[in-house]
XYZ file of C-alpha atoms in Angstrom:
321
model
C -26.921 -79.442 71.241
C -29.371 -81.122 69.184
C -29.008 -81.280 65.387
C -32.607 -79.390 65.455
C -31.400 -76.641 67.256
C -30.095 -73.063 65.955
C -26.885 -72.094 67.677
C -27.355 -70.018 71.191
C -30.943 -71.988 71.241
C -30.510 -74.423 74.386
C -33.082 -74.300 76.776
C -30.925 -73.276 79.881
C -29.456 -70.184 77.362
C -33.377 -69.321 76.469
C -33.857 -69.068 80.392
C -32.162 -66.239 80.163
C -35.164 -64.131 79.224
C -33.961 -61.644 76.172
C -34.974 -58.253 75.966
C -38.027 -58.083 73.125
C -40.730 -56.000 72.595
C -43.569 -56.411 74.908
C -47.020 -58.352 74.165
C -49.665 -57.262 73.258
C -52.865 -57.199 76.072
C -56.206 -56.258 74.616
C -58.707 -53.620 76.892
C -60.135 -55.698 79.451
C -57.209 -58.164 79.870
C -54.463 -59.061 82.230
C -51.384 -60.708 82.360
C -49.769 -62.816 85.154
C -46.662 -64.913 85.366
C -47.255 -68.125 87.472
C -43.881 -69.586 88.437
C -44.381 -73.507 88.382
C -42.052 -76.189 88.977
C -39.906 -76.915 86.232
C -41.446 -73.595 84.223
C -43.159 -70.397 84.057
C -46.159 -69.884 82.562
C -47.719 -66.512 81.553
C -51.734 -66.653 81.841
C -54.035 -64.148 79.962
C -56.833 -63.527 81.861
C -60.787 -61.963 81.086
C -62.475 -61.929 84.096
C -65.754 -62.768 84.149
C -68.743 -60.419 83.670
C -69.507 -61.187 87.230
C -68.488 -62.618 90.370
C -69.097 -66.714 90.655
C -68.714 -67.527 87.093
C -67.231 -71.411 86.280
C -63.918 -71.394 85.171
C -62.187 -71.847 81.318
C -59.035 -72.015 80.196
C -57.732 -71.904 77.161
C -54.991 -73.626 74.728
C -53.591 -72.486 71.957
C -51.868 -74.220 69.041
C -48.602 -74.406 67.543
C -47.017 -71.564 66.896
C -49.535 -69.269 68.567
C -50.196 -67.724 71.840
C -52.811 -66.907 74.225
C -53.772 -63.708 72.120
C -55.309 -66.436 69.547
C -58.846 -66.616 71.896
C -58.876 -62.738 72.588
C -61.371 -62.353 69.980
C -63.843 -65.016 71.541
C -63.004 -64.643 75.408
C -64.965 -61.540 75.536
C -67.913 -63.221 73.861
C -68.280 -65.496 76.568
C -67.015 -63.280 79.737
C -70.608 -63.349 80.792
C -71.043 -66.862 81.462
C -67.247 -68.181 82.055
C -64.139 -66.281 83.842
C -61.398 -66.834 81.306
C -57.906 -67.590 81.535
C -55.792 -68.451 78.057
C -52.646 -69.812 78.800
C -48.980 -69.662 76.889
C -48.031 -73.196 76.608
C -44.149 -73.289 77.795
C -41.991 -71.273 74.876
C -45.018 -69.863 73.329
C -46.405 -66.175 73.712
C -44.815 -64.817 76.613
C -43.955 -68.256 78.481
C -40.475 -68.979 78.618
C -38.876 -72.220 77.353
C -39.587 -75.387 80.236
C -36.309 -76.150 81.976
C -36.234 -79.758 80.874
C -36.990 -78.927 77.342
C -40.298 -81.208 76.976
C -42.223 -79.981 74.234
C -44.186 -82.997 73.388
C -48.059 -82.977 74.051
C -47.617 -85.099 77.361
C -45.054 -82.053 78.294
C -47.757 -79.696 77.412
C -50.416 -81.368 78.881
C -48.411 -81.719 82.279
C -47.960 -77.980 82.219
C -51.422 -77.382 81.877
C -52.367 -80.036 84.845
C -49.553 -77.809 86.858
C -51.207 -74.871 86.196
C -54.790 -75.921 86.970
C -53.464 -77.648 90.099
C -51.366 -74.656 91.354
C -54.701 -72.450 91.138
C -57.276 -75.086 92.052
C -59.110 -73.845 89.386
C -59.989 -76.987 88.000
C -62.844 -78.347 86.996
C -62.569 -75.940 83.970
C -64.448 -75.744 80.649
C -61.088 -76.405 78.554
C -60.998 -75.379 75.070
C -58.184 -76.408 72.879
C -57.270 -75.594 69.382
C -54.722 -77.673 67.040
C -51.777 -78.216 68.920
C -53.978 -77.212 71.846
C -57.075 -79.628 71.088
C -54.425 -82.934 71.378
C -52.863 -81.302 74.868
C -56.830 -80.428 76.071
C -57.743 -84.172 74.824
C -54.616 -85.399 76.596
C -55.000 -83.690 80.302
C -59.476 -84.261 79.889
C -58.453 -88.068 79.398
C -55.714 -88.651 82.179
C -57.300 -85.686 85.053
C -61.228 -86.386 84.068
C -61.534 -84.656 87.377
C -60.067 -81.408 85.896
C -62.098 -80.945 83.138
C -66.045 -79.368 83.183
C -66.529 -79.656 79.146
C -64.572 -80.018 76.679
C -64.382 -77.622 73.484
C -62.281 -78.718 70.661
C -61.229 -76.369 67.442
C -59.831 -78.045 64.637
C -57.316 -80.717 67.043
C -54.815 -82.122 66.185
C -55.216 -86.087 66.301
C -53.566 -88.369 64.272
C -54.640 -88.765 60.580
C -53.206 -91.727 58.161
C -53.471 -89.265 55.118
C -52.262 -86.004 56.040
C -53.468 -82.951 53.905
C -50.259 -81.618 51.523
C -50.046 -78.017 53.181
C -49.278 -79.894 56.863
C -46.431 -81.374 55.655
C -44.041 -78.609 55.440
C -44.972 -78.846 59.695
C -44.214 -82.294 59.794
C -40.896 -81.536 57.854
C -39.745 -78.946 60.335
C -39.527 -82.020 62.869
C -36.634 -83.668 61.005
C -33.288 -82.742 61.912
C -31.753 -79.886 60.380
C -34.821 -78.566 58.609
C -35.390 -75.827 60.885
C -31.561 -74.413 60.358
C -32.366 -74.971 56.985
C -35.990 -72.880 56.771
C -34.662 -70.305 59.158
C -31.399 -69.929 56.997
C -33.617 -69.646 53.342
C -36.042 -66.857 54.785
C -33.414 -64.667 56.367
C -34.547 -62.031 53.955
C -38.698 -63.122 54.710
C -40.064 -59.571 56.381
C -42.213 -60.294 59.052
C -45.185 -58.848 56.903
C -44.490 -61.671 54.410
C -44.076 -64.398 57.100
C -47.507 -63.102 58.570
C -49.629 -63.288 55.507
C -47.492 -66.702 54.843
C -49.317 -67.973 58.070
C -52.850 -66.443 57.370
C -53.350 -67.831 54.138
C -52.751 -71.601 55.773
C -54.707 -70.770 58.992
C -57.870 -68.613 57.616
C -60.282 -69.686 55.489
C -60.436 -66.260 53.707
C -57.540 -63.931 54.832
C -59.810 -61.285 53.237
C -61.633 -61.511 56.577
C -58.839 -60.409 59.004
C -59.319 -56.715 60.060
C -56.338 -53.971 58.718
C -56.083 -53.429 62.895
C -55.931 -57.419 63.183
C -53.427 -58.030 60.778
C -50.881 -54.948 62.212
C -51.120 -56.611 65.707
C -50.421 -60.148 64.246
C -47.038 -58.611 62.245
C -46.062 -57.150 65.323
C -46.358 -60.438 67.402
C -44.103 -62.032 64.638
C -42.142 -59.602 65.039
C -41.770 -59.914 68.745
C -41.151 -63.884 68.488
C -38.464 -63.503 65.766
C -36.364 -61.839 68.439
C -36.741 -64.766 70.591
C -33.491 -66.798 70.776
C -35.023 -70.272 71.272
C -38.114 -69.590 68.766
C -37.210 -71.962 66.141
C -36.182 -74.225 68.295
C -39.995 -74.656 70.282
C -41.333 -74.688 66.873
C -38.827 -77.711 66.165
C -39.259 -79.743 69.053
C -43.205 -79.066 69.437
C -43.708 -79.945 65.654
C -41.507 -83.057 66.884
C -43.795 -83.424 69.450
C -46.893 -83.569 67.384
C -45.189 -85.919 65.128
C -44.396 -88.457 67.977
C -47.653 -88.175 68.979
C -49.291 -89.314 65.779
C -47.591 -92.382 65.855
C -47.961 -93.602 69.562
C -50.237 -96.133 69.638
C -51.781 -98.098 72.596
C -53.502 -96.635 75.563
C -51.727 -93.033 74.925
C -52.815 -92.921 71.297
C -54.809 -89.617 71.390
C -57.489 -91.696 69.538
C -57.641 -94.047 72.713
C -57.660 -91.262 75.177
C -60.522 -89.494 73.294
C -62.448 -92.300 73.725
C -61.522 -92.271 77.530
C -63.060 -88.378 77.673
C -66.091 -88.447 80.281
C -66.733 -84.683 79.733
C -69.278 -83.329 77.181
C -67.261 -82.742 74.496
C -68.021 -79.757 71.345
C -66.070 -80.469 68.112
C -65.470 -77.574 65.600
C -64.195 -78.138 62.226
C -63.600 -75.935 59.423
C -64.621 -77.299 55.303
C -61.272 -74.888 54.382
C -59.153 -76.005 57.004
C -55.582 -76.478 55.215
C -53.747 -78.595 58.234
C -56.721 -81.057 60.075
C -58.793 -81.956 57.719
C -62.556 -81.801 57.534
C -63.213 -85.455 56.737
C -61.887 -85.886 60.586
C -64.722 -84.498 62.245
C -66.922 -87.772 61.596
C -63.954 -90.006 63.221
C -63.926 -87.685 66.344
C -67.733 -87.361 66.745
C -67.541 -91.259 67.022
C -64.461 -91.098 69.177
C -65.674 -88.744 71.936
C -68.639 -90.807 74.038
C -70.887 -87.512 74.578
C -69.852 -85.029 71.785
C -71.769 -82.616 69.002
C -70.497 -80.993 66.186
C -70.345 -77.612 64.325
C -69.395 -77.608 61.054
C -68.461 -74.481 59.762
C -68.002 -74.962 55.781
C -65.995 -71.441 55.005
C -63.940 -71.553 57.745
C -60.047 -72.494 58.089
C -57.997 -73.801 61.154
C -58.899 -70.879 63.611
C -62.594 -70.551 63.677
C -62.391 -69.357 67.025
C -60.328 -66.353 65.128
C -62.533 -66.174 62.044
C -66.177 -67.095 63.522
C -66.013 -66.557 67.201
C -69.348 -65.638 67.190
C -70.475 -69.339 65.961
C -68.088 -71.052 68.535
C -69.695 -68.753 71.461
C -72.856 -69.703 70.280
C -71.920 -73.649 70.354
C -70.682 -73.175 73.641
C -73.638 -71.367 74.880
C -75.491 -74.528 73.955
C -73.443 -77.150 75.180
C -73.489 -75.391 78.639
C -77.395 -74.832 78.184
C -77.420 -78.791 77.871
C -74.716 -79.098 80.918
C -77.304 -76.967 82.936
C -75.535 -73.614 82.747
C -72.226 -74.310 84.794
C-alpha cells in the first residue's frame, strides 16, 4: 500500500463499487456508464438542441465532477451535443484498475473514450486539472480535437500562488492521512464553503439551491472508500507534471496544439494565477483570450454566460462547426 494511501483505499478494494448516495442529474441530462479497457467511465450527457450538432466534451478538474459544466452545457445545447465526462475516480467513475492518476493517465482515458464512441473531432473544453489533460490529448491526438476551450488550466508555473500549495502538499506522502485524520470532525457544510471560497471569486454568487446540491455531492464523495486517495495521487499527478520537462512539458505540447484554442482566466483566481494568461496566449499558435477580472477558478460555474458567449465566437470564426 502506498504511504499516500488511507487504509481499505487500494484500487482493486475501490473496484468494489460501495453503496453511496446517488448523483445528482440535472432536468435535461443523462447518465451512461461506458465500460473501457482498463476503466469505467460515467459520461453526462446534454443532447443537443437538434439533430447534427458537432460534438463537445467536457473535463473537469481536480476534485470535481462532470456536474461542474451543468450550468454552461445548457447554454450551448443549441450549437454543440454535450457530453462531460468523470475522469477515472471522480464523480461517478470508479477508480482505473492500474491506478494511473497522472494527466497522461487522464488524458489516455479521455482518448479511450473519444475512440470507443468515434466521437472525435470534439470541441474539448477543459478546466484546471482538466485544461492540462484537454492540452495533453489536443497535443498528442490533433486529430481528436475540433477547438480547444481552456478555463483556468493547470500548466506549470515557477511561482505558485500561496492558497495552491496546501494542493501541492497533499501530494507528499502521508499528508493526506494526516488532513483526512485533522478534519474528522469538518461537516460537509464546512468542507463545502472551505472549497467555494478558493474556487469562486465571490461565494456570495452561488445560489442557496446551488450550494445544497454541492454539500450533498461532498457528501456523497466522503463515503467513497478510495476518495482521498484519487485526490492524493491526482494532486501527485499534477505535481509530476509541473516538473516534466522536454517534449511532454505541457508548455511544449501547448505549443504543439493545431486547434483554435480560447483561454479563460479569472483576475480572483486563488490556484492558476492571472499573470498566466499572457504566457499561454503566446504558447497556443491560434488562441484568444477572455479575461474575466471578478471571477475565480470556475468561471464556467460563476460566468457561464461569458464563456458561452466566447465560445459562440470562436466557433463563429471556425465557421460554425
Amino acid at each position: 500500500m502506498s504511504s499516500t494511501e488511507l487504509p481499505g483505499t487500494r484500487a482493486a478494494a475501490a473496484a468494489l463499487a460501495p453503496t453511496v448516495s446517488a448523483v445528482r442529474v440535472a432536468e435535461g441530462e443523462k447518465l451512461r456508464s461506458v465500460p473501457l479497457p482498463g476503466l469505467t467511465l460515467t459520461v453526462r450527457a446534454r443532447p443537443g438542441a437538434t439533430a447534427g450538432l458537432a460534438p463537445a466534451l467536457y473535463v473537469h478538474g481536480l476534485g470535481g465532477s462532470s456536474q461542474n459544466w451543468s450550468a454552461l452545457m445548457p447554454m450551448l445545447a443549441d450549437v454543440v451535443d454535450g457530453e462531460a465526462v468523470d475522469l477515472p475516480g471522480f464523480g461517478d467513475s470508479p477508480p482505473p484498475d492500474d491506478g494511473n492518476y497522472s494527466v497522461t493517465g487522464h488524458a489516455r482515458a479521455v482518448i479511450r473514450l473519444l475512440d470507443a464512441g468515434q466521437r472525435g473531432p470534439v470541441h474539448l473544453f477543459g478546466n484546471s486539472l482538466g485544461g492540462a489533460v484537454a492540452t495533453r490529448v489536443a497535443a498528442v491526438r490533433p486529430d481528436l480535437v475540433r477547438t480547444l476551450t481552456l478555463i483556468s488550466p493547470a500548466l506549470p508555473e515557477i511561482r505558485v500562488q500561496r492558497p495552491a500549495v496546501p494542493t501541492g502538499l497533499l501530494a507528499l506522502p502521508g499528508v493526506a492521512s494526516l488532513f483526512s485524520r485533522l478534519t474528522r470532525e469538518w461537516t460537509a457544510e464546512q468542507r463545502t464553503r472551505g472549497v467555494m471560497a478558493l474556487c469562486y471569486g465571490d461565494p456570495a454568487r452561488i445560489s442557496d439551491e446551488a450550494f445544497r446540491h454541492a454539500v450533498a455531492e461532498m457528501e456523497r464523495r466522503l463515503e467513497l472508500p478510495y476518495f482521498w486517495d484519487v485526490m492524493t495521487r491526482s494532486a501527485r499527478g499534477i505535481v509530476d507534471a509541473y516538473t516534466l520537462g522536454g517534449q511532454h512539458g505541457l508548455w511544449r505540447q501547448a505549443e504543439r496544439v493545431l486547434a483554435p484554442t480560447q483561454l479563460v482566466y479569472g483576475g480572483r483566481d486563488q490556484l492558476v494565477s492571472y499573470r498566466m494568461a499572457r504566457r499561454a496566449s503566446a504558447a497556443f499558435r491560434d488562441s484568444r483570450l477572455l479575461t474575466l477580472p471578478d471571477a475565480g477558478h470556475v468561471a464556467m460555474m460563476e460566468y457561464p454566460e461569458a464563456v458561452a458567449q466566447a465560445f459562440r465566437e470562436l466557433l463563429d470564426e471556425c465557421g460554425g462547426s
